[in-house]
Amino acid sequence: METRELRYFIAVAEESHVGRAAQRLGMAQPPLSRAIARLERRIGAHLFIRSPRGMTLTSAGQTLLREGRAALAAVEAAERRTRRTIAAAGRASVVLTAKAGASSELMAELLDAYAAEPDAVDVEVVLSPPGHQGPMLRDGRADVAILHQPFDDISGFDVDRLNVEGQVLILPADHPVSRVTSLTVAEATSIPDLPLPRWPRLDGTYPDGPGPELRDLTQVLQLVRLGRAAIVMPESARVNVRDGLAVVPVSDAARVTTVIAWPPQSVSSGVAGLVRTASRLYGAPHDRPTAAGTERGPGT
Amino acid sequence: METRELRYFIAVAEESHVGRAAQRLGMAQPPLSRAIARLERRIGAHLFIRSPRGMTLTSAGQTLLREGRAALAAVEAAERRTRRTIAAAGRASVVLTAKAGASSELMAELLDAYAAEPDAVDVEVVLSPPGHQGPMLRDGRADVAILHQPFDDISGFDVDRLNVEGQVLILPADHPVSRVTSLTVAEATSIPDLPLPRWPRLDGTYPDGPGPELRDLTQVLQLVRLGRAAIVMPESARVNVRDGLAVVPVSDAARVTTVIAWPPQSVSSGVAGLVRTASRLYGAPHDRPTAAGTERGPGT
DNA sequence: GCGGCGCGATACCGCAACGGTATGACGCGA
DNA sequence: TCGCGTCATACCGTTGCGGTATCGCGCCGC
């Protein structure tokens, strides 16, 4: 199966409509119809059920959509990382991504400590909105990421745990709720005049709702100070708190685990060094030994 | 990048020789040369250094080889699993792979318990030589696997731990060493007249060495009983031990962790059910929550 | 120093496959 | 029953892929 066929299939599956998919792909409808039919013949299974209202996936089609998306991301990651290997003109380099404003102390320490290593390479830090780090790691726009469980999906990555902490509500200092000593999640998310902010989806659009549209945490804190929003975040964000802000622990909020994550194949020397440094500074011993792969034993 | 180009690149990279790679791919040398040159132009980087003795990889080429292999396996996995989805003729089915003879009690319990679930699907069990389970899971020949750390490479898979145990040496009952109460790894692997067996590599060939060539554990135990071999394996293999065999604990051997592993995207209902059953029977609570992906929080 | 050898690159050709335009088949609602 | 929206089919031009023949170029041996 060629990646072009996979791209075509995914477009049709997502649109449930050959015409719209063709438009999205910048081609005419008939060749796309034929390409899908050819793919079905080659695989030996019907992927779609044709109806006069469009195309719906069969169970085989659902399998191919799930697995195909991951496979296509892997191919694109391979291509992107290859291109980046030489973009640095002989000088190796690593792209690290993290939520804007998150774990800032930890990251500063990590980058300083890594830069002091003898074999350190350049680290390009890409800050992006919450939820965008995993996809960037999957499709090769980044080589290593700082993620936060349970918010980020770490499945398929190798990880080292760095930190565990509780969460707090940050709100305007003059708000009446700021005087309580503790809150529940239900209470924190339902303060009527302080909506929680909304974050962009992967395509850059925003979900509907009452809160303001934001892209990073400095914007949030500004809005909170102006009395226009409140936000629940890990305790470590206290370091960003200045005058005009109040902090209230949220007793039953999920504990947040900060991890450093990397794609399992990509054991470039830069990534390995960063992970080693992070593990030395914060880590428990690895819970998933990464280099066990080549070892072969008698087995059980 | 098309998968055909990737296959060409990998062949040339592995052979370091366009002619041999072309032969392996069943094509002539010139079109392969051109395809590689075209790929380099499209990526915008030299992937090979041409010499009068052949082709050697640049650093960009090494990146593409590492990442490309994984990407190609992912594409092949998508295709295989799609094909298998319908091969079961509407009836969902799951392929589980494990080392022949390993964790047999655990597997029997697991399969029985799963079959008793209300939504259970057919489980096809594929037993294969040690070390072959991971690759089968990666390229789609299997959907879920029983693996053993530290022998198997679990990077890139989601896993649940099922069991932890020590290792023992199994040897002929009449052998003098069988009278000691404990051994070290160094002692166990250097008994001169009892060589450790050799297992097939992924391509089916065997490494050089003194031991017999084997494919599964029943063969081993037969040979041990005949006084022709000895083997170090996890304690649970004691259940296979009959007359004529002796068991000696190996004190400093690595502890073996049995895990159930599955590819992160492939959360088909059959795999999910098997994992749930395994987790209920043996599991600690998940250390890597698998379904956290869609959850989106305010982040830190 | 020169010819032969082994390597990848280039030139040229034929064909398969891809994409575009025009049109058909079919179900559904007005 | 007509019109619309959907996907499929027919036909055509072009692209690009692979095959054969040949070149260019280091290297080694005589």
XYZ file of C-alpha atoms (C1' of nucleotides) in Angstrom:
660
model
C 0.000 0.000 0.000
C 1.382 3.379 -0.992
C 1.138 6.422 1.248
C -0.788 8.241 -1.489
C -3.477 5.584 -1.358
C -3.539 5.856 2.412
C -3.932 9.622 2.241
C -6.803 9.221 -0.219
C -8.486 6.637 1.955
C -8.206 8.753 5.088
C -9.621 11.798 3.318
C -12.645 9.847 2.055
C -13.148 8.163 5.417
C -13.070 11.473 7.241
C -15.387 13.238 4.813
C -17.680 10.263 4.205
C -17.988 11.760 0.749
C -15.836 11.248 -2.332
C -16.541 14.665 -3.808
C -15.583 16.638 -0.730
C -12.541 14.440 -0.155
C -11.431 15.059 -3.742
C -11.806 18.782 -3.239
C -9.743 18.610 -0.056
C -7.055 16.656 -1.908
C -7.074 19.090 -4.820
C -8.126 16.559 -7.430
C -11.223 15.492 -9.376
C -13.754 13.013 -8.031
C -13.493 10.168 -10.576
C -9.795 9.341 -10.082
C -10.391 9.306 -6.345
C -13.323 6.904 -6.728
C -11.137 4.651 -8.833
C -8.222 4.835 -6.408
C -10.463 3.741 -3.533
C -11.920 0.891 -5.600
C -8.396 -0.191 -6.551
C -7.310 -0.117 -2.908
C -10.289 -2.251 -1.927
C -9.462 -4.743 -4.671
C -5.809 -4.937 -3.579
C -6.625 -5.346 0.100
C -9.353 -7.787 -0.772
C -12.056 -6.229 1.348
C -14.797 -3.635 1.097
C -13.686 -0.612 3.096
C -16.826 1.456 2.503
C -20.518 0.820 2.193
C -21.770 2.944 -0.703
C -25.079 4.623 -0.262
C -26.790 7.355 -2.236
C -25.989 9.634 0.680
C -22.258 8.968 0.793
C -19.730 6.443 2.033
C -19.670 4.826 5.459
C -16.832 2.707 6.812
C -17.052 -1.054 7.195
C -15.332 -2.650 10.186
C -12.285 -3.307 8.000
C -12.372 0.351 7.022
C -12.459 1.410 10.646
C -9.382 -0.707 11.298
C -7.545 0.856 8.373
C -8.507 4.361 9.485
C -7.198 3.811 13.016
C -3.985 2.062 12.016
C -3.476 4.054 8.838
C -3.484 7.400 10.624
C -0.709 6.223 12.920
C 1.235 4.711 10.019
C 0.965 7.884 7.961
C 2.108 9.969 10.922
C 5.100 7.640 11.263
C 6.050 8.087 7.607
C 5.725 11.844 7.870
C 7.767 11.808 11.065
C 10.527 9.867 9.304
C 10.599 12.372 6.476
C 10.508 15.443 8.752
C 13.231 14.205 11.074
C 15.433 13.257 8.123
C 15.010 16.706 6.637
C 15.817 18.278 9.993
C 18.927 16.194 10.489
C 20.700 18.133 7.796
C 18.915 21.449 8.205
C 21.275 21.980 11.133
C 24.153 21.806 8.645
C 26.183 19.068 10.222
C 25.495 20.333 13.701
C 23.101 17.960 15.423
C 20.033 19.531 16.980
C 16.944 18.475 18.878
C 13.433 19.937 19.035
C 11.785 19.884 22.452
C 8.129 20.820 22.799
C 6.125 21.744 25.883
C 3.020 23.631 26.910
C 3.625 27.355 26.938
C 4.205 28.366 30.549
C 4.105 24.868 32.004
C 6.781 23.374 34.244
C 8.903 26.406 33.522
C 11.243 26.010 36.465
C 11.778 22.341 35.723
C 12.484 23.038 32.056
C 14.906 25.846 32.800
C 16.851 23.604 35.161
C 16.803 20.758 32.668
C 18.032 22.867 29.750
C 20.779 24.476 31.842
C 21.960 21.132 33.165
C 21.901 19.575 29.708
C 23.770 22.460 28.108
C 26.561 21.858 30.630
C 27.002 18.258 29.456
C 30.125 17.646 27.389
C 28.278 16.171 24.371
C 25.278 18.545 24.427
C 23.703 19.554 21.106
C 21.515 22.578 20.369
C 17.999 22.327 21.798
C 15.244 24.182 20.005
C 12.308 24.730 22.363
C 8.859 24.920 20.739
C 6.096 26.117 23.057
C 2.581 25.277 21.914
C -0.961 25.199 23.320
C -2.050 22.353 25.627
C -2.664 19.059 23.844
C -0.481 19.817 20.823
C 2.707 18.211 22.123
C 1.745 14.568 21.569
C 0.774 15.014 17.913
C 3.966 16.996 17.290
C 6.017 14.153 18.688
C 4.073 11.614 16.639
C 4.468 13.335 13.278
C 8.080 14.378 13.664
C 7.737 18.100 14.283
C 9.394 17.478 17.649
C 11.905 14.929 18.928
C 11.129 15.001 22.645
C 8.354 16.517 24.755
C 7.416 17.494 28.290
C 3.936 16.012 28.824
C 1.479 15.981 31.688
C -0.605 13.016 32.676
C -3.539 12.530 32.705
C -4.058 15.335 30.165
C -1.724 14.133 27.426
C -1.900 10.788 25.648
C 1.458 9.114 26.120
C 0.572 5.809 24.474
C 3.251 4.742 22.038
C 5.946 6.893 23.591
C 8.734 5.944 25.928
C 8.612 8.096 29.063
C 10.451 8.963 32.252
C 8.502 10.372 35.155
C 9.906 13.659 36.451
C 7.444 15.054 38.958
C 4.039 14.533 40.604
C 1.964 17.354 42.052
C -1.546 18.444 42.980
C -3.596 21.201 41.380
C -4.736 24.631 42.519
C -7.289 27.170 41.381
C -5.897 30.572 40.456
C -8.393 33.434 40.645
C -8.511 37.196 41.217
C -7.344 38.173 44.712
C -10.429 40.255 45.359
C -12.917 37.521 44.442
C -14.987 36.199 47.404
C -14.064 32.570 46.648
C -10.402 33.416 47.215
C -11.041 33.404 50.961
C -11.854 29.691 51.234
C -9.028 27.332 52.135
C -9.942 24.483 49.797
C -12.276 23.643 46.906
C -13.551 20.625 44.996
C -13.280 20.346 41.219
C -17.059 20.730 40.937
C -16.939 23.982 42.894
C -13.910 25.329 41.046
C -15.381 24.782 37.588
C -18.771 26.294 38.359
C -17.996 29.753 39.673
C -20.566 31.649 37.599
C -18.718 34.922 36.921
C -15.307 33.270 36.349
C -15.433 30.975 33.302
C -12.549 28.589 32.566
C -10.593 29.485 29.428
C -10.869 27.535 26.165
C -7.835 26.146 24.346
C -7.397 25.679 20.590
C -8.010 22.257 19.052
C -5.363 20.642 16.858
C -6.680 22.435 13.771
C -6.531 25.811 15.517
C -10.292 26.246 15.987
C -11.893 26.622 19.402
C -14.673 24.620 21.071
C -17.873 26.510 21.894
C -18.377 27.774 25.410
C -18.370 30.791 27.688
C -14.655 31.134 28.470
C -12.075 33.269 26.651
C -10.012 31.843 23.752
C -6.377 31.546 24.725
C -3.089 30.120 23.556
C -0.741 30.340 26.521
C -0.591 30.821 30.254
C 0.700 34.366 30.455
C -2.469 35.455 28.651
C -4.509 33.514 31.201
C -2.885 35.089 34.213
C -3.451 38.530 32.752
C -7.127 37.775 32.270
C -7.416 36.310 35.748
C -5.913 39.459 37.210
C -8.522 41.460 35.298
C -11.252 39.376 36.930
C -12.336 37.784 33.641
C -11.370 34.159 34.187
C -10.109 31.534 36.616
C -7.937 28.507 35.946
C -7.080 25.195 37.539
C -3.447 24.225 37.152
C -0.644 22.302 38.864
C 0.918 23.727 41.987
C 4.206 24.487 40.252
C 2.444 27.292 38.396
C 2.472 29.250 41.681
C 5.844 30.665 40.644
C 4.028 32.688 37.977
C 1.591 34.126 40.515
C 2.060 37.827 41.290
C 0.029 40.542 42.969
C -3.663 40.534 42.297
C -3.918 36.745 42.148
C -5.084 34.261 44.756
C -4.387 30.551 44.933
C -6.755 27.935 46.403
C -5.896 24.223 46.537
C -8.347 21.938 44.736
C -8.620 18.961 47.040
C -10.016 16.267 44.755
C -8.277 17.239 41.494
C -6.306 14.557 39.663
C -2.646 14.546 40.570
C -0.541 15.682 37.614
C 2.526 13.724 36.569
C 5.115 15.566 34.515
C 7.002 13.247 32.155
C 9.655 13.548 29.479
C 8.520 11.564 26.437
C 10.190 10.518 23.177
C 9.294 8.281 20.234
C 10.712 4.795 20.767
C 12.778 4.538 17.564
C 14.258 7.965 17.774
C 17.160 7.377 20.086
C 19.281 10.142 18.577
C 22.179 11.162 20.748
C 20.582 14.509 21.536
C 17.348 12.981 22.784
C 19.233 10.375 24.761
C 21.316 13.059 26.446
C 18.321 15.168 27.390
C 16.527 12.153 28.800
C 19.585 11.090 30.728
C 19.943 14.553 32.225
C 16.243 14.727 33.138
C 16.421 11.306 34.686
C 19.482 12.270 36.705
C 17.880 15.476 37.979
C 14.374 14.241 38.765
C 13.930 10.670 37.755
C 13.162 7.526 39.597
C 14.957 4.593 37.974
C 13.451 3.861 34.532
C 10.254 1.874 34.743
C 10.487 0.921 31.098
C 14.113 0.106 30.271
C 14.586 1.461 26.797
C 17.689 -0.248 25.623
C 16.622 -3.812 26.431
C 15.716 -4.426 22.812
C 18.785 -6.038 21.429
C 19.305 -8.191 24.464
C 18.281 -11.740 23.790
C 18.040 -14.341 26.448
C 17.011 -17.926 26.710
C 13.452 -16.785 27.293
C 11.033 -18.476 29.559
C 7.347 10.012 0.471
C 5.825 6.819 -0.934
C 6.296 3.464 0.739
C 7.875 2.123 -2.451
C 10.610 4.749 -2.182
C 11.079 3.879 1.462
C 11.440 0.180 0.636
C 14.026 1.022 -2.024
C 15.948 3.232 0.349
C 15.996 0.628 3.093
C 17.190 -2.069 0.694
C 20.064 0.099 -0.551
C 20.941 1.205 2.970
C 21.050 -2.372 4.201
C 23.074 -3.662 1.274
C 25.319 -0.586 0.935
C 25.222 -1.510 -2.750
C 22.736 -0.492 -5.432
C 23.257 -3.607 -7.552
C 22.632 -6.085 -4.755
C 19.681 -4.047 -3.482
C 18.174 -4.064 -6.974
C 18.598 -7.812 -7.153
C 16.887 -8.206 -3.783
C 14.034 -5.999 -4.957
C 13.695 -7.899 -8.231
C 14.468 -4.958 -10.470
C 17.332 -3.538 -12.534
C 20.028 -1.310 -11.105
C 19.496 1.935 -13.075
C 15.878 2.622 -12.037
C 16.889 2.036 -8.435
C 19.775 4.500 -8.744
C 17.363 7.041 -10.171
C 14.761 6.416 -7.486
C 17.321 7.049 -4.758
C 18.549 10.208 -6.464
C 14.933 11.382 -6.826
C 14.277 10.696 -3.138
C 17.353 12.678 -2.154
C 16.206 15.567 -4.310
C 12.714 15.510 -2.822
C 13.958 15.340 0.766
C 16.580 17.924 0.013
C 19.495 16.049 1.525
C 22.180 13.587 0.542
C 21.281 10.253 2.119
C 24.322 8.362 0.841
C 27.961 9.086 0.254
C 28.866 7.495 -3.082
C 32.202 5.810 -3.273
C 33.706 3.538 -5.884
C 33.183 0.730 -3.361
C 29.478 1.329 -2.737
C 27.120 3.550 -0.783
C 27.451 4.567 2.859
C 24.797 6.411 4.850
C 25.090 10.055 5.843
C 23.713 11.087 9.226
C 20.450 12.065 7.539
C 20.390 8.626 5.958
C 20.871 6.968 9.315
C 17.903 8.910 10.659
C 15.753 7.838 7.727
C 16.802 4.214 8.114
C 15.878 4.157 11.809
C 12.593 5.997 11.462
C 11.714 4.574 8.085
C 11.898 0.982 9.248
C 9.397 1.720 12.007
C 7.174 3.678 9.626
C 7.195 0.901 7.045
C 6.341 -1.656 9.712
C 3.427 0.547 10.759
C 2.093 0.714 7.192
C 2.407 -3.026 6.784
C 0.702 -3.536 10.137
C -2.206 -1.362 9.032
C -2.604 -3.350 5.840
C -2.319 -6.747 7.546
C -4.738 -5.960 10.312
C -7.241 -4.558 7.837
C -7.014 -7.676 5.742
C -7.458 -9.826 8.824
C -10.471 -7.867 10.024
C -12.563 -9.348 7.249
C -10.760 -12.658 6.861
C -12.779 -13.703 9.912
C -15.900 -13.195 7.789
C -17.734 -10.745 9.966
C -16.684 -12.530 13.124
C -14.102 -10.442 14.947
C -10.923 -12.231 15.898
C -7.642 -11.481 17.606
C -4.146 -12.918 17.158
C -2.141 -13.413 20.357
C 1.526 -14.366 20.160
C 3.818 -15.768 22.831
C 6.996 -17.780 23.195
C 6.348 -21.451 22.670
C 6.158 -23.053 26.100
C 6.427 -19.829 28.106
C 4.006 -18.753 30.827
C 1.782 -21.651 29.825
C -0.233 -21.761 33.022
C -0.813 -18.037 32.971
C -1.881 -18.131 29.328
C -4.255 -21.031 29.825
C -5.922 -19.220 32.720
C -6.109 -16.007 30.746
C -7.643 -17.627 27.668
C -10.181 -19.553 29.721
C -11.191 -16.504 31.697
C -11.465 -14.392 28.570
C -13.527 -16.986 26.717
C -16.022 -16.851 29.562
C -16.549 -13.097 29.057
C -19.853 -12.177 27.441
C -18.315 -10.205 24.546
C -15.358 -12.528 23.902
C -14.139 -12.976 20.323
C -12.060 -15.809 18.872
C -8.425 -15.771 19.948
C -5.874 -17.282 17.590
C -2.719 -18.186 19.509
C 0.534 -18.083 17.542
C 3.515 -19.612 19.323
C 6.903 -18.575 17.995
C 10.571 -18.702 18.996
C 11.906 -16.272 21.614
C 12.347 -12.717 20.360
C 9.893 -12.978 17.495
C 6.863 -11.637 19.375
C 7.786 -7.950 19.344
C 8.365 -7.761 15.588
C 5.114 -9.650 14.977
C 3.240 -7.096 17.029
C 4.996 -4.233 15.252
C 4.235 -5.376 11.705
C 0.668 -6.501 12.284
C 1.055 -10.267 12.230
C -0.254 -10.239 15.798
C -2.583 -7.941 17.733
C -1.434 -8.630 21.288
C 1.536 -10.441 22.816
C 2.819 -11.977 26.015
C 6.349 -10.587 26.439
C 9.088 -11.007 29.005
C 11.310 -8.231 30.241
C 14.201 -7.731 30.046
C 14.442 -10.073 27.049
C 11.860 -8.450 24.785
C 11.896 -4.862 23.589
C 8.606 -3.316 24.682
C 9.351 0.227 23.518
C 6.428 1.663 21.600
C 3.898 -0.742 23.042
C 1.378 -0.226 25.779
C 1.798 -2.868 28.465
C 0.290 -4.253 31.636
C 2.514 -6.112 34.058
C 1.213 -9.564 34.921
C 3.914 -11.338 36.890
C 7.460 -11.054 38.254
C 9.644 -14.073 38.981
C 13.223 -15.290 39.362
C 15.071 -17.724 37.121
C 16.275 -21.284 37.554
C 18.673 -23.589 35.758
C 17.157 -26.797 34.420
C 19.631 -29.635 33.851
C 19.776 -33.436 33.784
C 18.942 -35.001 37.161
C 22.075 -37.139 37.137
C 24.453 -34.267 36.444
C 26.826 -33.450 39.350
C 25.883 -29.766 39.346
C 22.271 -30.712 40.127
C 23.301 -31.330 43.735
C 24.178 -27.710 44.518
C 21.485 -25.539 46.088
C 22.167 -22.341 44.179
C 24.228 -21.008 41.260
C 25.333 -17.706 39.772
C 24.698 -16.804 36.132
C 28.419 -17.104 35.420
C 28.469 -20.634 36.813
C 25.247 -21.678 35.085
C 26.365 -20.562 31.636
C 29.793 -22.146 31.802
C 29.135 -25.791 32.600
C 31.467 -27.287 30.000
C 29.547 -30.396 28.942
C 26.109 -28.715 28.995
C 25.919 -25.934 26.377
C 23.027 -23.481 26.366
C 20.743 -23.850 23.336
C 20.704 -21.393 20.424
C 17.493 -19.742 19.179
C 16.713 -18.649 15.605
C 17.186 -15.035 14.605
C 14.351 -13.100 12.987
C 15.331 -14.337 9.555
C 15.339 -17.966 10.676
C 19.127 -18.425 10.725
C 21.054 -19.347 13.850
C 23.988 -17.614 15.545
C 27.238 -19.576 15.729
C 28.052 -21.425 18.911
C 28.279 -24.761 20.647
C 24.638 -25.290 21.703
C 21.892 -27.116 19.810
C 19.574 -25.249 17.410
C 16.047 -25.130 18.790
C 12.684 -23.558 18.203
C 10.637 -24.285 21.323
C 10.857 -25.381 24.910
C 9.553 -28.930 24.640
C 12.518 -29.669 22.377
C 14.820 -28.153 24.982
C 13.509 -30.238 27.841
C 13.882 -33.388 25.788
C 17.499 -32.513 25.044
C 18.164 -31.674 28.685
C 16.767 -35.027 29.747
C 19.149 -36.646 27.262
C 22.049 -34.863 28.938
C 22.823 -32.724 25.868
C 21.945 -29.244 27.115
C 20.960 -27.082 30.065
C 18.764 -24.006 30.127
C 18.114 -21.008 32.335
C 14.460 -19.998 32.475
C 11.867 -18.398 34.755
C 10.619 -20.348 37.749
C 7.176 -20.832 36.271
C 8.695 -23.268 33.775
C 8.975 -25.736 36.696
C 5.510 -27.001 35.780
C 7.010 -28.529 32.646
C 9.671 -30.360 34.626
C 9.233 -34.148 34.816
C 11.409 -37.110 35.812
C 15.010 -36.937 34.779
C 15.283 -33.193 35.234
C 16.737 -31.178 38.098
C 16.105 -27.540 38.966
C 18.644 -25.203 40.588
C 17.846 -21.546 41.426
C 20.128 -18.979 39.805
C 20.652 -16.429 42.529
C 21.835 -13.371 40.608
C 19.783 -13.802 37.429
C 17.664 -10.869 36.255
C 14.108 -11.033 37.526
C 11.717 -11.692 34.657
C 8.565 -9.604 34.279
C 5.764 -11.102 32.211
C 3.669 -8.435 30.482
C 0.759 -8.314 28.079
C 1.581 -5.835 25.295
C -0.386 -4.283 22.459
C 0.211 -1.580 19.851
C -1.130 1.751 21.118
C -3.513 2.513 18.255
C -4.991 -0.912 18.017
C -7.627 -0.739 20.690
C -9.908 -3.234 18.964
C -12.578 -4.627 21.223
C -10.944 -8.045 21.266
C -7.580 -6.719 22.410
C -9.236 -4.481 24.973
C -11.164 -7.437 26.389
C -8.093 -9.632 26.656
C -6.140 -6.885 28.355
C -8.979 -6.178 30.754
C -9.206 -9.849 31.669
C -5.456 -10.142 32.152
C -5.427 -7.024 34.269
C -8.278 -8.339 36.412
C -6.566 -11.698 36.949
C -2.998 -10.567 37.558
C -2.633 -6.870 37.122
C -1.613 -4.107 39.392
C -3.517 -0.942 38.501
C -2.337 0.373 35.113
C 0.868 2.313 35.342
C 0.252 3.863 31.944
C -3.415 4.791 31.640
C -4.287 3.977 28.058
C -7.511 5.857 27.564
C -6.307 9.231 28.804
C -5.810 10.423 25.261
C -9.030 12.190 24.524
C -9.167 13.838 27.909
C -8.192 17.472 27.708
C -7.642 19.621 30.693
C -6.478 23.130 31.337
C -2.941 21.858 31.506
C -0.254 23.280 33.641
C 51.425 3.365 -17.239
C 47.760 1.095 -19.057
C 43.995 -2.099 -19.505
C 40.375 -4.445 -17.160
C 37.030 -4.560 -13.530
C 33.455 -3.043 -10.507
C 30.786 0.583 -9.108
C 27.045 4.121 -9.749
C 25.122 7.486 -13.277
C 23.046 8.728 -17.683
C 20.468 8.209 -22.162
C 16.805 6.555 -24.394
C 12.577 3.874 -25.018
C 8.042 1.611 -24.122
C 4.297 0.949 -21.215
C 1.466 1.173 -17.181
C -0.924 3.991 -14.278
C -2.481 8.229 -12.862
C -5.487 12.272 -13.312
C -8.826 15.045 -16.039
C -13.339 15.655 -18.660
C -17.659 13.884 -19.992
C -21.218 10.895 -19.061
C -23.833 7.101 -16.974
C -26.523 4.561 -13.249
C -29.207 4.856 -9.355
C -31.857 6.185 -5.298
C -34.542 9.806 -3.305
C -37.406 13.729 -2.580
C -40.441 17.358 -4.554
C -41.950 12.020 -13.144
C -38.466 15.140 -13.097
C -34.432 16.924 -10.984
C -30.768 16.511 -7.840
C -27.012 14.461 -5.548
C -24.239 10.596 -5.186
C -20.673 7.358 -6.899
C -19.173 4.639 -11.101
C -17.622 4.145 -15.901
C -15.602 5.489 -20.446
C -12.183 7.609 -22.769
C -7.985 10.313 -23.347
C -3.511 12.748 -22.565
C 0.519 12.887 -19.846
C 3.558 11.556 -16.443
C 6.666 8.747 -14.549
C 8.355 4.314 -13.730
C 11.216 0.387 -15.144
C 14.121 -1.937 -18.689
C 18.320 -2.124 -21.899
C 22.485 -0.157 -23.372
C 26.160 2.652 -22.349
C 29.100 6.000 -20.035
C 32.359 7.897 -16.425
C 35.385 6.971 -12.958
C 38.423 5.087 -9.340
C 41.167 1.152 -8.281
C 44.005 -2.749 -8.809
C 47.124 -5.805 -11.220
C 50.239 -6.680 -14.745
